[in-house]
RNA sequence: CGGGGUGUAGCGCAGUUGGUUUAGCGCGCAGCGUUUGGGACGCUGAGGUCGGAGGUUCAAAUCCUCUCACCCCGACCA
């Protein structure tokens, strides 16, 4: 490709609305152009990179025994009513209405469509195991699109679905996909780790996310360097150490004028935060919930939501708290009636806690569970944090940020039951199909790659996903043989199967080199009178600082060896 | 949803106590010339319904009302 014919333009200025490094580079190098919030055009360079990524996906899916198909973007809204996701994913769904005012849902993912297909085509145990996948544009009306391709409303997704007769079959499919995903990251040249995850709105049981490690990531990952335990902070567990031992003492009322927060209270009484119990208030599907947790811990709302089995969870407003007759700042679960109480298991990890007195400026000493109060649910609803002890090996947990590029789930029979997707076994008995689903976003992977692979000059493409492999850069062309040599090299490289971007513009060396670094192709070849004097060209890898002169005769073979393996 | 911010040329910005009657600057773009190993220089030129609608006024990019779009932060507080 000749740059003079390329449709896009690099810019020196940092785009005003791009916040992360990767997003800025994507715009500056001319990979993408924004149409609306979270909606982008892929310009030729960006599109080539995306297609390379998708080709790797296809290859790995096919190797893993997947069969590619292509489902429609639009599907009847009734299917979404059937699964219940017209409600649970309600705000995120894009809809269109046809000429008869029939409501169609634009696919945010395709469990409903594929399970409908499975119900039609899978009849016998002989039809399984089966793995279907597609690569398709998905639509999600995200509350807050972010960081360019990282969180978009229209994006590319590879979604695969496995169909098996039983849990053992699903295990095989799941492990198979997990390995395929590891292969994909490796081939794309990215550092990523699988972490335990919450399964969220998709439903199902076991699930893992694949995180691309970068500061620009939206997710916090908790992991243990000692035993390799790693989990999304939404899901992570840690040891809640016993903070106090001893005999439960009688409850005692104490005056705590003006003390409303745990911070104030602990300072005032000169006790650690962990010697207190704090109360938090939520509305779970319109029901008021009183949450209790040790003062030094924070509530993990994802865990809380899962425990409460609710669709919607939010913090209660001050008015709602008041309406329950609760004294904010001095609330405690003691003596509460008619309110659902959920306690983190940390309240069982000590004795003689300080808790609210349910009267202004009053707290209670020596509160003990279960002697003084009872909870409807006692479970782990705490947020694990860096510094906590690992639940598996008691090493110290640390945290990193990452971008969730892929997510795999064991769905089980959640969808097959709702959609009547059943099969007949050897004995003629009918069972729901056991499903798994495996999502992986090529466009998000591209965004993540840009976040991870760059320096202060620009992008540093991993070879496998670079839009072109070589940046061919002729300098001082007039009155020399540079053009002649560069044109021949351009042709020879392409004949050798190497993808070349030829900078045929009449720009100065500085402009060309800076653009070469910004666009970040893996290799740069400079042809100039200076190099031709030595009958050679200059070769530089984007990852290296230094360039070297290679004899003209050898350059094609050298590149071929490096690139076309 | 809540909070904050920004909309002026393709991009980045200035101009906003209303008034030098044709709205500026840099980059980019077009033409000519001189240049050329890390974002060269000179001259000339094209490009704007100042996000949109309504209003106030002799006069609005500038003031008022409404509206739209985009960006950021928060979805941890008893």
Tab-separated table of N, CA and C in Angstrom, chain A residues 72-83 86 93 95-96 98 102-107 112-113 116 419:
chain	number	residue	atom	x	y	z
A	72	UNK	N	-28.477	-13.536	12.783
A	72	UNK	CA	-28.899	-12.171	12.459
A	72	UNK	C	-28.643	-11.207	13.618
A	73	UNK	N	-28.449	-9.950	13.272
A	73	UNK	CA	-28.373	-8.905	14.297
A	73	UNK	C	-29.742	-8.732	14.943
A	74	UNK	N	-30.774	-8.744	14.130
A	74	UNK	CA	-32.130	-8.505	14.642
A	74	UNK	C	-32.796	-9.812	15.022
A	75	UNK	N	-33.457	-9.791	16.164
A	75	UNK	CA	-34.219	-10.966	16.547
A	75	UNK	C	-35.511	-10.515	17.216
A	76	UNK	N	-36.533	-11.372	17.146
A	76	UNK	CA	-37.833	-10.992	17.717
A	76	UNK	C	-37.695	-10.684	19.203
A	77	UNK	N	-38.305	-9.633	19.643
A	77	UNK	CA	-38.208	-9.273	21.048
A	77	UNK	C	-38.818	-10.329	21.958
A	78	UNK	N	-39.752	-11.111	21.409
A	78	UNK	CA	-40.393	-12.152	22.238
A	78	UNK	C	-39.364	-13.149	22.762
A	79	UNK	N	-38.329	-13.399	21.972
A	79	UNK	CA	-37.306	-14.337	22.429
A	79	UNK	C	-36.628	-13.809	23.677
A	80	UNK	N	-36.501	-12.492	23.732
A	80	UNK	CA	-35.837	-11.881	24.878
A	80	UNK	C	-36.764	-11.851	26.075
A	81	UNK	N	-38.057	-11.807	25.786
A	81	UNK	CA	-39.042	-11.899	26.869
A	81	UNK	C	-39.020	-13.313	27.435
A	82	UNK	N	-38.825	-14.281	26.535
A	82	UNK	CA	-38.800	-15.681	26.933
A	82	UNK	C	-37.662	-15.956	27.912
A	83	UNK	N	-36.506	-15.402	27.657
A	83	UNK	CA	-35.355	-15.648	28.534
A	83	UNK	C	-35.390	-14.733	29.751
A	86	UNK	N	-35.128	-9.339	28.449
A	86	UNK	CA	-35.671	-8.035	28.076
A	86	UNK	C	-35.784	-7.171	29.325
A	93	UNK	N	-30.297	-2.956	25.940
A	93	UNK	CA	-30.748	-3.439	24.631
A	93	UNK	C	-31.142	-2.301	23.692
A	95	UNK	N	-33.255	-1.413	20.324
A	95	UNK	CA	-34.396	-1.995	19.603
A	95	UNK	C	-34.650	-1.237	18.313
A	96	UNK	N	-35.258	-1.922	17.380
A	96	UNK	CA	-35.814	-1.240	16.213
A	96	UNK	C	-37.239	-1.748	16.032
A	98	UNK	N	-40.219	-2.531	13.154
A	98	UNK	CA	-40.429	-2.657	11.718
A	98	UNK	C	-41.703	-1.922	11.306
A	102	UNK	N	-43.571	-4.013	14.883
A	102	UNK	CA	-43.079	-5.178	15.618
A	102	UNK	C	-41.714	-4.844	16.175
A	103	UNK	N	-41.523	-5.163	17.442
A	103	UNK	CA	-40.289	-4.801	18.124
A	103	UNK	C	-39.209	-5.857	17.895
A	104	UNK	N	-38.061	-5.408	17.422
A	104	UNK	CA	-36.934	-6.301	17.192
A	104	UNK	C	-35.765	-5.858	18.064
A	105	UNK	N	-35.059	-6.831	18.606
A	105	UNK	CA	-33.909	-6.539	19.462
A	105	UNK	C	-32.623	-6.694	18.667
A	106	UNK	N	-31.735	-5.722	18.815
A	106	UNK	CA	-30.436	-5.826	18.152
A	106	UNK	C	-29.505	-6.590	19.087
A	107	UNK	N	-28.956	-7.675	18.596
A	107	UNK	CA	-28.253	-8.617	19.453
A	107	UNK	C	-27.083	-8.043	20.245
A	112	UNK	N	-30.132	-16.368	23.072
A	112	UNK	CA	-31.534	-16.584	22.716
A	112	UNK	C	-31.663	-17.153	21.308
A	113	UNK	N	-30.884	-16.566	20.393
A	113	UNK	CA	-30.985	-16.994	18.996
A	113	UNK	C	-30.415	-18.402	18.835
A	116	UNK	N	-32.585	-21.123	20.335
A	116	UNK	CA	-33.740	-21.375	19.468
A	116	UNK	C	-33.330	-22.284	18.307
A	419	UNK	N	-35.915	-22.539	26.527
A	419	UNK	CA	-36.241	-22.556	25.102
A	419	UNK	C	-36.611	-23.959	24.607
